[in-house]
Amino acid sequence: MTMPTPGDARSTAPLARFNPVAALGACLVLAAAALAARDAVTEALLLVPVAGGVLLARVGPRALARRGWPVLLGALSVFLSNALLAPGPGLAVADAAPLVLRVVVIALPGLLVATTVDPTDLADALVQRLHAPARFAYGTLAALRLMPLLAAEWRALGLARRARGVDAGRNPVAALRLFAGQAFALFVAAVRRAARLATAMDARGFDTAGPRTIARAQPFGRRDALLLGATLLLAVAATATSVALGTWEPVLG
Amino acid sequence: MAAEPGRPRPVAVEARGWGWRHAGRRAWALRGVDLRVAPGERVLVLGPSGAGKSTLLTALAGVLDPAAAEEQEGELLLDGVAARAARGRAGLLLQDPQSQLVMARSGDDVAFGLENTAVPADRIWPRVDAALETVGFPYGRDRATAALSGGEAQRLALAGVVAMAPGLLLLDEPTANLDPEGADVVLAGVRRVLDASGPTLLVVEHRVAPWLPLVDRVVVLAPGGGVVADGPPSRVLTGSVGTALAADGVWVPGREPAPPPRTPPPPGAALLEAADVTHRHAKGAPPRPYGVSLTLHAGEAVSVTGRNGAGKTTLSLALGGLLRPTGGTVTATAALGPDRRPLWRWRAAALAARVGTVFQQPERQFLTGRARDEVALGPRRAGVPEQEALARADELLERLGLGRLARANPHTLSGGEQRRLSVATTLAAAPAVLVLDEPTFGQDARTWAELVALLRGLLDAGTAVCAVTHDRAFVDALAGRELRLP
């Protein structure tokens, strides 16, 4: 293995070295435990495995704030709507706390996996472990690669319109029409590009109906089982502790 | 290496009265093509644009969908087997590297074709490494494909083709989208492939000279027809065929367009002033360009040159009032316009009437469905009466040899026609300053000569022309100042 250098497309975070299916499975376990309860103690205890995930994703506080702002925003809006709109006088912090914690426990691990796990690894793992259709998975992956190109295309289309003397000024109707026209041009450009990409992919045998191999093995090893097992254990432990303390409130019941 | 695929057996190619008519078209792209290429032969395929060269290559690669044909006739055989059934014997490299790469990591991209043809996983990586080595790819397998330059990306795409050990290598204008530096990188890669495995080669290119050392035969196709000339380069490219090819826009060595020498007149009034223009694309990124000051005068030509990534295109956007530089300003003098604000703050209509920009990729500039409307758009938006706007459009289309295409959809035009149309649309607003980004990229010789003649005419009439270019001959033809970015 060569040393990673700038321009290499591989994450060095420990979380990225697990089988993505194991990482996704761990997220699902946490989400299930968080959804099953509606008390603050269980949700707070579930923050322990979530913190473990943050460590594995190797994100510092600043990077966490940068990546995690949608979760924070979601948690904040849940807090405000529940604390302010709850019946009775004053802020109903106690009512809102479990809901806020639940948002964090469910959303943060998913966000960590989504930003750490390599899309290629994810496609490989989905095809090899969960038998997702290969042509769909790799076709999606190829489309994903075109996204930054489309962003560049969008900017170029905007510049071209200005260069042709077309702008909206302060007229919102003109702005909307201009936007629609530019969006259509982008759509046309995307279709053309996709057609060319499809030709290149088919020229390399992507459309052959026969069997297909995968160069990158995505084994489900002992560490992957360990990740999944440890998450399950911590989720059960959180629930059991809460039950023992008499604080556990099932969501159904 | 144990898993070396070995030398692929070169393929014999045969076309027997082959013809193809695209769905919805009245004219045949190709018809009556009779051609035999012996295994291991290296053939350069030439012809005017619209001669169906790409169609032939795509068909040989077996990826031309019969359902996309209105009509098809004759046979196309690889080693005696129909091309569509012989998929995998041929490898196809296309023009645009960005539309050929599939995966995020370089090694994975080369492995893609091997996976599709079910090569056992343990044999894939040795073949990937061998292919990367063969084309001379300078990075490791983990290199992000998004971080590659155009030439490097095209070299990687070539490795992806080569890894499948094709007996027939089909190259469809593989360097047309690249600057000279990138083109050299790809050529060197192709040379290494030919030396290593000796497949049969069919290459389509406008620029003939760089490929001459690699090919031993030249075949010329006619639009809607078949093979009109065939033989060794020394014979085909000389005499009447060579003259006809040059007239059709092929860059025939020794017959390149040679505009007469030009003595630039003394420059007129200053029109546009760039002061200390610096731009950082992101915080902490190196400034490109850095501290460029430049005054454009009426009737003056300035060529902006410099290596890739020096900030030439960014500078052209700033000069065209399309980008706000992170440092420095671009302003108009009183001779150009009354607005004293920096150019990027101007309203679009006022800008287009004074400073026109022609982009590298013309198709992005088109906003309407007809060439005539495209040219009339600028005048119409500037409030020119309808009759006059159309008259001006017709006059420009005629002048640029696009008169018969007035009703055509801009996107259906050939590359050269699109380039001329994009210039026409910009000129319709009669700007006093014209900024062009790589106007001669991928152009055939005829378009090149027409463009030079047109720009010289504009210069003589007092327009200031600033062109970003890698094209040495073009710089010389404009005979103006050269600004070389470090």
XYZ file of C-alpha atoms in Angstrom:
739
model
C 0.000 0.000 0.000
C 1.360 3.417 -0.897
C 1.329 6.291 1.544
C -1.643 8.575 1.139
C -0.684 11.779 -0.643
C -2.695 14.898 -1.401
C -4.996 14.092 -4.324
C -5.525 10.522 -3.173
C -9.162 9.631 -2.762
C -9.187 7.592 0.424
C -10.325 8.554 3.905
C -7.919 7.731 6.732
C -10.542 7.721 9.518
C -10.871 4.382 11.379
C -14.599 4.366 10.636
C -13.818 4.288 6.910
C -11.969 0.984 7.362
C -15.022 -0.918 8.542
C -17.315 -2.620 6.101
C -19.890 0.097 5.310
C -22.674 -2.426 5.811
C -21.487 -2.895 9.435
C -21.397 0.874 9.943
C -24.888 1.276 8.497
C -26.095 -1.628 10.649
C -24.747 0.078 13.783
C -26.660 3.238 12.834
C -29.859 1.215 12.479
C -29.375 -0.435 15.904
C -28.964 2.957 17.579
C -31.951 4.383 15.742
C -34.117 1.431 16.812
C -33.130 1.799 20.475
C -33.674 5.564 20.357
C -37.081 5.220 18.728
C -38.238 2.528 21.161
C -37.902 4.840 24.181
C -39.271 8.287 24.952
C -37.439 9.125 28.187
C -34.383 11.337 28.597
C -32.279 8.776 30.509
C -32.286 6.118 27.759
C -31.563 8.683 25.091
C -28.750 10.200 27.185
C -27.185 6.775 27.745
C -27.356 6.110 23.997
C -25.054 9.095 23.549
C -22.223 6.817 24.763
C -22.080 4.689 21.574
C -22.680 7.846 19.533
C -19.598 9.402 21.165
C -17.703 6.222 20.253
C -18.752 6.777 16.647
C -17.465 10.356 16.758
C -14.097 9.026 17.976
C -13.982 6.404 15.205
C -14.830 8.999 12.569
C -11.897 10.993 13.981
C -13.573 14.376 13.797
C -12.478 17.193 16.087
C -14.973 19.600 17.691
C -14.639 22.135 14.869
C -15.078 19.578 12.088
C -17.968 18.098 14.045
C -19.664 21.495 14.186
C -19.051 21.988 10.462
C -20.411 18.572 9.462
C -23.021 18.296 12.181
C -24.818 21.630 11.806
C -27.881 20.081 10.129
C -28.281 17.828 13.179
C -27.841 20.760 15.557
C -30.329 22.805 13.582
C -32.807 19.935 13.652
C -32.317 19.416 17.392
C -32.725 23.136 18.050
C -35.950 23.371 16.079
C -37.330 20.296 17.874
C -36.384 21.861 21.207
C -37.979 25.206 20.417
C -41.177 23.800 18.991
C -41.666 21.376 21.901
C -40.506 23.633 24.724
C -42.484 26.640 23.531
C -45.614 24.970 22.255
C -46.112 22.555 25.133
C -49.279 23.290 27.151
C -48.790 25.079 30.455
C -46.726 28.102 31.447
C -42.971 28.521 30.943
C -40.481 26.471 28.934
C -41.239 22.736 29.030
C -37.578 21.700 28.988
C -38.274 18.295 30.506
C -40.743 17.469 27.737
C -38.402 18.587 24.993
C -35.138 17.011 26.250
C -35.791 13.371 25.227
C -36.932 14.449 21.761
C -33.832 16.586 21.240
C -31.532 13.783 22.398
C -33.334 11.356 20.131
C -32.705 13.557 17.074
C -28.984 13.580 17.922
C -28.787 9.809 18.536
C -30.540 8.987 15.279
C -29.123 11.612 12.932
C -25.520 12.081 14.035
C -24.282 8.495 13.426
C -25.885 8.521 9.976
C -24.221 11.815 9.186
C -20.837 10.508 10.365
C -21.140 7.428 8.159
C -22.338 9.438 5.186
C -19.407 11.847 5.403
C -16.708 9.291 6.287
C -17.507 6.149 4.326
C -16.240 6.151 0.771
C -19.085 5.953 -1.796
C -17.124 3.348 -3.793
C -16.716 1.164 -0.699
C -20.407 1.576 0.040
C -21.410 0.475 -3.473
C -19.000 -2.502 -3.261
C -20.348 -3.532 0.141
C -23.986 -3.174 -0.888
C -23.392 -5.335 -3.964
C -21.271 -7.966 -2.201
C -22.975 -8.216 1.204
C -26.576 -7.215 0.526
C -26.691 -8.359 -3.138
C -27.767 -4.991 -4.466
C -27.919 -5.049 -8.299
C -24.404 -4.162 -9.563
C -25.515 -2.225 -12.612
C -27.707 -0.001 -10.480
C -25.075 0.524 -7.770
C -22.199 1.361 -10.127
C -24.407 3.348 -12.462
C -25.383 5.503 -9.480
C -21.744 5.807 -8.506
C -20.830 7.026 -12.004
C -23.661 9.554 -11.858
C -22.378 10.736 -8.472
C -18.994 11.428 -10.043
C -20.661 13.768 -12.549
C -22.143 15.972 -9.809
C -19.154 18.305 -9.342
C -18.921 18.601 -13.130
C -22.538 19.704 -13.224
C -21.846 22.310 -10.538
C -19.077 23.710 -12.757
C -21.440 23.558 -15.731
C -24.058 25.560 -13.833
C -21.580 28.328 -13.055
C -20.417 28.404 -16.671
C -24.003 28.648 -17.927
C -24.601 31.591 -15.602
C -21.495 33.394 -16.837
C -22.449 32.723 -20.446
C -25.856 34.318 -19.873
C -24.305 37.431 -18.395
C -21.832 37.603 -21.278
C -24.748 37.466 -23.726
C -26.294 40.485 -22.035
C -28.972 38.502 -20.221
C -29.611 39.225 -16.557
C -32.671 39.729 -14.397
C -31.683 42.842 -12.458
C -34.209 43.357 -9.672
C -37.153 41.833 -11.523
C -38.182 38.621 -9.716
C -40.245 37.320 -12.657
C -37.289 37.746 -15.007
C -35.069 36.066 -12.414
C -37.410 33.085 -12.290
C -37.520 32.818 -16.091
C -33.757 33.112 -16.279
C -33.374 30.406 -13.645
C -35.763 28.104 -15.477
C -33.914 28.585 -18.751
C -30.563 27.946 -17.139
C -31.901 24.856 -15.348
C -33.186 23.494 -18.648
C -29.800 24.137 -20.288
C -28.137 22.288 -17.426
C -30.557 19.420 -17.861
C -29.744 19.194 -21.567
C -26.004 19.324 -20.828
C -26.378 16.606 -18.179
C -28.257 14.330 -20.568
C -25.609 14.814 -23.262
C -22.831 14.088 -20.815
C -24.623 11.040 -19.444
C -25.100 9.707 -22.978
C -21.377 10.054 -23.673
C -20.527 8.412 -20.353
C -22.906 5.553 -21.114
C -21.185 4.968 -24.463
C -17.789 4.886 -22.761
C -19.088 2.516 -20.064
C -20.699 0.196 -22.594
C -17.520 0.220 -24.681
C -15.888 -1.268 -21.593
C -18.506 -3.989 -21.350
C -20.840 -2.494 -18.734
C -23.923 -3.529 -20.695
C -22.941 -7.167 -21.154
C -25.477 -9.379 -19.445
C -22.990 -11.997 -18.249
C -21.427 -12.395 -14.813
C -19.378 -9.594 -13.305
C -16.542 -9.633 -10.782
C -15.571 -7.017 -8.208
C -11.934 -6.051 -7.819
C -12.266 -4.698 -4.288
C -13.328 -7.330 -1.787
C -15.515 -5.980 1.015
C -15.249 -8.811 3.566
C -17.390 -8.765 6.676
C -14.631 -9.521 9.181
C -14.261 -9.910 12.926
C -13.862 -6.159 13.477
C -17.081 -5.517 11.590
C -18.912 -8.063 13.740
C -17.294 -6.438 16.774
C -18.543 -2.979 15.758
C -22.069 -4.262 15.251
C -21.957 -6.393 18.438
C -20.586 -3.591 20.603
C -23.228 -1.175 19.356
C -25.959 -3.704 20.039
C -24.561 -4.377 23.521
C -24.411 -0.664 24.402
C -27.903 -0.059 23.080
C -29.297 -2.961 25.120
C -27.295 -1.834 28.168
C -28.676 1.708 27.878
C -32.219 0.392 27.730
C -31.642 -2.124 30.565
C -30.098 0.543 32.829
C -33.024 2.820 32.218
C -35.465 0.009 32.963
C -33.561 -0.822 36.185
C -33.684 2.847 37.220
C -37.393 2.863 36.538
C -37.099 5.715 34.079
C -37.714 3.791 30.875
C -40.837 4.799 29.031
C -41.656 2.717 25.954
C -42.912 4.708 23.009
C -45.804 2.263 22.643
C -47.609 1.766 25.826
C 4.436 -10.721 -13.815
C 2.554 -13.998 -13.709
C -0.839 -12.573 -14.549
C 0.348 -10.462 -17.484
C -2.420 -10.661 -20.077
C 0.194 -11.223 -22.765
C 0.145 -9.660 -26.203
C -3.403 -9.399 -27.459
C -3.765 -10.776 -30.979
C -4.118 -7.850 -33.410
C -7.457 -7.796 -35.186
C -8.180 -7.703 -38.918
C -10.838 -5.109 -39.802
C -13.065 -5.333 -42.824
C -15.893 -3.114 -44.026
C -18.005 -4.405 -46.934
C -20.260 -1.801 -48.503
C -21.038 -0.520 -45.028
C -23.456 2.353 -44.573
C -25.289 4.026 -41.692
C -28.099 6.540 -41.560
C -28.908 7.996 -38.127
C -32.515 7.872 -37.000
C -34.387 10.956 -38.125
C -31.750 12.033 -40.673
C -32.302 12.170 -44.399
C -28.633 11.907 -45.384
C -26.405 8.901 -44.829
C -23.583 9.498 -42.346
C -21.543 6.990 -44.309
C -22.309 4.838 -47.306
C -20.481 2.274 -49.401
C -17.450 2.014 -47.145
C -15.100 -0.706 -48.386
C -11.984 -1.088 -46.320
C -9.572 -3.833 -45.274
C -7.102 -3.248 -42.482
C -4.549 -6.002 -41.823
C -3.795 -7.069 -38.220
C -1.336 -4.671 -36.625
C -1.760 -1.926 -39.234
C -1.929 1.646 -37.918
C -4.401 3.795 -39.791
C -5.156 7.510 -39.556
C -8.747 8.220 -40.638
C -9.295 11.684 -42.126
C -12.148 13.560 -43.707
C -14.062 16.815 -43.421
C -16.279 17.258 -40.386
C -19.531 15.423 -40.925
C -17.810 12.588 -42.818
C -18.995 10.016 -40.286
C -15.567 9.212 -38.863
C -16.833 8.955 -35.278
C -19.803 6.871 -36.421
C -17.422 4.372 -38.060
C -15.292 4.085 -34.920
C -18.270 3.676 -32.585
C -19.680 1.007 -34.908
C -16.344 -0.860 -34.955
C -16.351 -0.769 -31.148
C -19.739 -2.481 -31.320
C -21.502 0.173 -29.250
C -23.533 1.756 -32.044
C -27.079 0.688 -31.224
C -28.833 -0.693 -34.325
C -32.024 0.814 -32.899
C -30.436 4.272 -33.380
C -30.236 3.729 -37.151
C -32.868 4.726 -39.639
C -31.156 2.390 -42.072
C -28.009 0.285 -42.108
C -26.382 -1.665 -44.906
C -23.356 -3.843 -45.606
C -21.111 -5.496 -43.070
C -18.496 -4.489 -40.516
C -16.261 -7.387 -39.471
C -13.531 -7.875 -36.874
C -11.577 -11.047 -37.685
C -14.551 -12.118 -39.796
C -17.106 -11.654 -36.969
C -19.741 -8.908 -36.986
C -18.429 -5.962 -34.922
C -21.418 -5.953 -32.598
C -20.873 -9.639 -31.783
C -17.119 -9.140 -31.378
C -17.466 -6.694 -28.480
C -14.399 -6.694 -26.294
C -11.982 -7.229 -29.198
C -11.958 -3.473 -29.744
C -11.200 -0.699 -27.252
C -12.575 2.810 -27.829
C -11.112 6.072 -26.507
C -13.327 9.154 -26.896
C -12.659 12.877 -27.037
C -13.688 14.152 -23.623
C -11.834 12.501 -20.726
C -14.321 13.795 -18.155
C -17.171 11.861 -19.754
C -15.236 8.599 -19.835
C -14.045 8.150 -16.270
C -16.458 6.195 -14.095
C -14.858 5.758 -10.692
C -13.495 8.117 -8.039
C -10.083 6.418 -7.779
C -7.752 5.946 -10.731
C -7.040 2.244 -10.145
C -10.730 1.448 -9.714
C -11.454 3.133 -13.010
C -8.970 0.950 -14.876
C -10.407 -2.112 -13.107
C -13.953 -1.216 -14.201
C -13.785 -2.840 -17.635
C -12.086 -5.949 -16.232
C -14.860 -6.338 -13.642
C -17.493 -6.013 -16.365
C -15.905 -8.832 -18.344
C -15.730 -10.985 -15.197
C -11.932 -11.228 -14.924
C -11.271 -13.071 -11.629
C -10.623 -10.542 -8.846
C -7.085 -11.757 -8.096
C -6.032 -11.194 -11.725
C -7.494 -7.703 -11.963
C -4.905 -5.706 -9.996
C -1.812 -7.029 -11.796
C -3.467 -6.100 -15.072
C -4.443 -2.663 -13.724
C -0.868 -2.016 -12.634
C 0.480 -3.229 -15.984
C -1.930 -0.942 -17.889
C -1.042 2.096 -15.756
C 2.623 1.300 -16.331
C 2.109 0.876 -20.094
C 0.510 4.296 -20.592
C 2.997 5.933 -18.214
C 0.449 7.088 -15.637
C 2.478 9.076 -13.106
C 0.423 8.403 -9.925
C -0.656 5.495 -7.745
C -3.951 3.603 -7.916
C -5.541 5.746 -5.193
C -5.148 9.017 -7.072
C -8.507 10.804 -7.228
C -9.730 10.967 -10.827
C -11.143 14.424 -10.039
C -7.599 15.685 -9.304
C -6.204 14.823 -12.752
C -5.429 17.335 -15.505
C -7.085 16.811 -18.902
C -4.038 15.052 -20.358
C -3.601 12.830 -17.298
C -7.308 11.944 -17.266
C -7.154 10.992 -20.934
C -4.070 8.874 -20.246
C -5.991 7.105 -17.463
C -8.934 6.529 -19.796
C -6.438 5.003 -22.233
C -5.167 2.715 -19.472
C -8.759 1.603 -18.860
C -9.027 0.654 -22.529
C -5.608 -0.989 -22.679
C -6.200 -3.098 -19.555
C -8.834 -5.034 -21.492
C -6.136 -6.099 -23.967
C -7.986 -5.029 -27.112
C -6.710 -6.339 -30.430
C -8.061 -3.173 -32.063
C -7.476 0.281 -30.601
C -9.945 2.951 -31.731
C -9.091 6.555 -30.898
C -11.739 9.201 -31.657
C -10.013 12.620 -31.594
C -8.289 11.740 -28.314
C -6.427 15.059 -28.067
C -8.987 17.509 -29.475
C -10.041 18.727 -26.012
C -6.490 19.127 -24.727
C -3.887 21.849 -24.809
C -0.611 21.017 -26.605
C 1.019 19.872 -23.367
C -1.850 17.477 -22.593
C -1.899 16.251 -26.194
C 1.800 15.325 -25.928
C 1.064 13.355 -22.756
C -1.636 11.328 -24.524
C 0.468 10.788 -27.642
C 3.330 9.466 -25.554
C 0.888 7.095 -23.849
C -0.435 5.796 -27.181
C 3.107 5.307 -28.438
C 3.937 3.209 -25.381
C 0.827 1.076 -25.908
C 1.703 0.454 -29.550
C 5.273 -0.460 -28.618
C 4.112 -2.782 -25.840
C 1.348 -4.772 -27.509
C 1.066 -3.825 -31.190
C -2.730 -3.770 -31.647
C -4.370 -2.695 -34.882
C -4.934 1.065 -34.653
C -7.579 3.356 -36.140
C -7.272 6.981 -35.098
C -9.406 9.990 -36.090
C -7.725 13.400 -35.692
C -7.711 16.808 -37.394
C -4.136 17.552 -36.388
C -2.157 15.216 -38.614
C 1.490 16.035 -37.902
C 1.817 14.606 -34.371
C 0.327 11.276 -35.484
C 2.419 10.764 -38.617
C 5.274 9.007 -36.788
C 2.744 6.517 -35.357
C 0.723 5.542 -38.437
C 1.627 3.743 -41.640
C -1.546 4.345 -43.618
C -4.036 7.162 -44.185
C -7.678 6.620 -45.170
C -9.850 9.543 -46.265
C -13.641 9.398 -45.976
C -16.155 11.607 -47.778
C -19.391 12.844 -46.130
C -22.181 10.424 -46.987
C -19.786 8.436 -49.119
C -17.050 5.898 -48.690
C -13.274 5.830 -48.907
C -11.978 8.459 -51.345
C -8.248 8.028 -50.750
C -6.177 5.302 -49.150
C -2.446 4.707 -48.920
C 0.798 5.590 -47.167
C 0.838 9.121 -45.678
C 3.565 10.308 -48.043
C 1.315 9.576 -51.024
C -2.126 10.503 -49.672
C -1.148 13.778 -48.032
C 0.622 15.149 -51.111
C -0.755 16.091 -54.505
C -4.391 16.796 -55.201
C -5.775 14.723 -52.312
C -3.601 16.640 -49.835
C -4.786 19.926 -51.312
C -8.425 18.838 -51.112
C -7.965 17.682 -47.524
C -6.378 20.991 -46.542
C -9.279 22.822 -48.202
C -11.657 20.668 -46.133
C -9.954 21.830 -42.951
C -7.570 18.953 -42.207
C -4.243 20.128 -40.808
C -2.101 18.652 -43.599
C 1.595 19.118 -42.784
C 3.136 21.683 -45.092
C -0.312 22.975 -46.084
C -1.315 24.685 -42.871
C -3.107 28.013 -43.325
C -0.509 30.770 -43.582
C -2.055 34.205 -43.153
C 0.076 36.970 -44.694
C 2.319 38.800 -42.221
C 0.627 41.670 -40.437
C 2.065 44.930 -39.223
C -0.097 46.115 -36.353
C -1.137 49.769 -36.645
C -0.331 52.048 -33.697
C -2.895 51.379 -30.950
C -5.745 53.815 -30.429
C -7.345 55.099 -27.233
C -7.195 53.073 -24.030
C -10.490 51.186 -23.484
C -10.110 48.771 -20.594
C -7.794 48.917 -17.616
C -6.899 45.996 -15.392
C -5.008 47.005 -12.267
C -3.211 44.438 -10.136
C -5.777 41.693 -10.840
C -5.356 38.784 -8.413
C -7.739 35.909 -7.787
C -7.859 33.151 -5.209
C -10.383 30.407 -5.967
C -10.565 29.438 -2.311
C -9.268 30.759 0.958
C -5.610 29.795 1.264
C -5.357 28.720 -2.398
C -2.461 30.193 -4.364
C -3.459 33.375 -6.220
C -3.880 32.714 -9.958
C -3.450 35.089 -11.662
C -1.378 37.278 -9.389
C -1.024 41.046 -9.750
C -1.726 41.392 -13.480
C -1.958 44.949 -14.805
C -2.931 45.494 -18.399
C -4.384 48.239 -20.582
C -6.298 47.288 -23.728
C -6.274 49.877 -26.524
C -8.550 50.210 -29.533
C -7.297 48.137 -32.457
C -4.804 46.309 -30.294
C -4.367 42.515 -30.008
C -3.121 40.996 -26.758
C -2.440 37.276 -26.476
C -2.435 35.875 -22.949
C -0.244 32.776 -22.752
C 1.253 30.666 -19.976
C 1.145 27.123 -18.670
C -1.950 25.310 -17.419
C -3.273 26.611 -14.127
C -1.550 29.983 -14.458
C -4.945 31.705 -14.247
C -5.421 32.620 -17.899
C -9.111 31.729 -18.057
C -9.737 33.472 -14.715
C -8.038 36.591 -16.046
C -10.174 36.476 -19.189
C -13.343 36.223 -17.054
C -12.231 39.222 -15.003
C -11.439 41.232 -18.151
C -14.834 40.279 -19.542
C -16.602 41.589 -16.430
C -17.867 38.115 -15.544
C -15.892 37.522 -12.381
C -15.107 39.656 -9.394
C -11.387 39.235 -8.738
C -10.463 38.828 -5.075
C -7.847 41.547 -5.577
C -7.416 44.435 -8.011
C -9.954 45.960 -10.401
C -11.000 45.985 -14.027
C -12.519 49.291 -15.129
C -13.582 50.928 -18.378
C -12.088 54.203 -19.568
C -14.310 57.102 -20.614
C -13.692 56.061 -24.241
C -15.468 52.737 -23.579
C -18.355 53.757 -21.357
C -19.627 56.205 -18.766
C -19.944 53.658 -15.937
C -17.037 54.165 -13.522
C -17.807 51.130 -11.362
C -15.698 47.983 -11.724
C -16.757 45.910 -14.710
C -18.192 42.992 -12.704
C -20.880 45.305 -11.266
C -22.223 46.413 -14.635
C -25.621 45.331 -15.839
C -25.332 42.496 -18.365
C -26.806 44.392 -21.324
C -24.448 47.351 -20.861
C -21.541 44.951 -20.534
C -22.344 42.882 -23.625
C -22.635 46.043 -25.740
C -19.086 47.080 -24.812
C -17.107 44.020 -23.780
C -17.890 40.712 -25.514
C -16.662 37.325 -24.326
C -16.334 34.183 -26.438
C -16.048 31.053 -24.314
C -13.894 28.018 -24.929
C -16.930 25.771 -25.274
C -19.322 27.538 -27.646
C -22.380 25.374 -26.959
C -22.715 26.821 -23.461
C -23.320 30.246 -24.939
C -26.428 29.324 -26.901
C -29.786 30.377 -25.506
C -32.233 29.910 -28.370
C -33.305 27.193 -30.785
C -32.267 28.858 -34.068
C -28.972 30.295 -35.254
C -30.660 33.463 -36.529
C -32.407 34.123 -33.184
C -29.168 33.414 -31.432
C -27.390 36.229 -33.259
C -30.377 38.598 -33.036
C -30.693 38.074 -29.272
C -28.074 40.672 -28.291
C -29.437 43.486 -30.481
C -33.027 42.663 -29.416
C -32.115 42.898 -25.742
C -30.317 46.173 -26.402
C -33.603 47.560 -27.768
C -32.689 47.522 -31.461
C -35.879 47.433 -33.600
C -36.856 43.926 -34.751
C -36.232 44.536 -38.475
C -32.788 45.928 -37.862
C -31.859 43.177 -35.375
C -32.735 40.498 -37.940
C -30.934 42.353 -40.715
C -27.835 42.589 -38.566
C -28.095 38.863 -37.726
C -28.439 37.885 -41.386
C -25.502 40.048 -42.354
C -23.280 38.496 -39.668
C -24.354 34.941 -40.473
C -23.577 35.577 -44.138
C -20.184 37.077 -43.311
C -19.249 34.047 -41.195
C -20.410 31.537 -43.791
C -23.432 30.434 -41.781
C -26.107 31.921 -44.049
C -27.594 28.571 -45.077
C -27.792 27.481 -41.406
C -29.894 30.453 -40.209
C -32.786 28.160 -39.265
C -30.677 25.346 -37.783
C -30.601 24.578 -34.071
C -27.242 25.828 -32.744
C -26.674 22.564 -30.867
C -26.860 20.498 -34.059
C -24.060 22.433 -35.787
C -20.548 21.025 -36.191
C -17.769 22.152 -33.837
C -16.398 24.676 -36.329
C -19.846 26.072 -37.119
C -20.634 26.431 -33.412
C -17.393 28.331 -32.893
C -18.213 30.770 -35.710
C -21.778 31.177 -34.446
C -20.568 31.954 -30.918
C -18.318 34.669 -32.340
C -21.214 36.012 -34.410
C -23.517 36.219 -31.378
C -20.912 38.232 -29.495
C -20.200 40.538 -32.430
C -23.902 41.252 -32.928
C -23.811 43.511 -29.865
C -20.889 45.386 -31.509
C -18.564 45.408 -28.479
C -15.446 47.585 -28.619
C -13.514 44.980 -26.641
C -13.539 41.269 -27.497
C -12.215 38.678 -25.034
C -11.719 35.115 -26.300
C -10.799 31.988 -24.324
C -8.881 29.423 -26.405
C -10.777 30.265 -29.600
C -8.765 27.799 -31.738
C -9.018 24.760 -29.435
C -9.930 21.636 -31.411
C -10.724 23.667 -34.542
C -10.041 22.433 -38.025
C -7.698 24.386 -40.265
C -10.470 26.069 -42.230
C -12.218 27.418 -39.144
C -8.842 28.500 -37.819
C -8.056 30.533 -40.953
C -11.540 32.076 -41.025
C -11.233 33.067 -37.388
C -7.865 34.731 -37.949
C -9.192 36.660 -40.945
C -12.252 37.766 -38.977
C -10.263 38.950 -35.947
C -7.820 40.823 -38.149
C -10.744 42.581 -39.773
C -12.058 43.573 -36.344
C -8.635 44.805 -35.254
C -8.340 46.947 -38.384
C -11.767 48.385 -37.597
C -10.576 49.401 -34.112
C -11.832 46.592 -31.862
C -9.523 45.593 -29.022
C -8.962 41.823 -28.995
C -7.647 39.877 -26.032
C -7.229 36.129 -26.552
C -6.177 33.472 -24.069
C -4.403 30.831 -26.112
C -1.910 27.979 -26.214
C -1.718 28.210 -29.989
C 1.631 29.650 -31.079
C 0.609 30.044 -34.718
C -2.473 31.973 -33.599
C -0.398 34.327 -31.440
C 1.846 34.991 -34.415
C -1.114 35.503 -36.737
C -2.667 38.140 -34.468
C 0.731 39.858 -34.392
C -0.020 41.798 -31.254
C 1.382 41.993 -27.767
C 1.938 38.831 -25.755
C 1.279 38.720 -22.029
C 2.869 35.612 -20.591
C 1.580 34.635 -17.146
C 4.208 33.097 -14.896
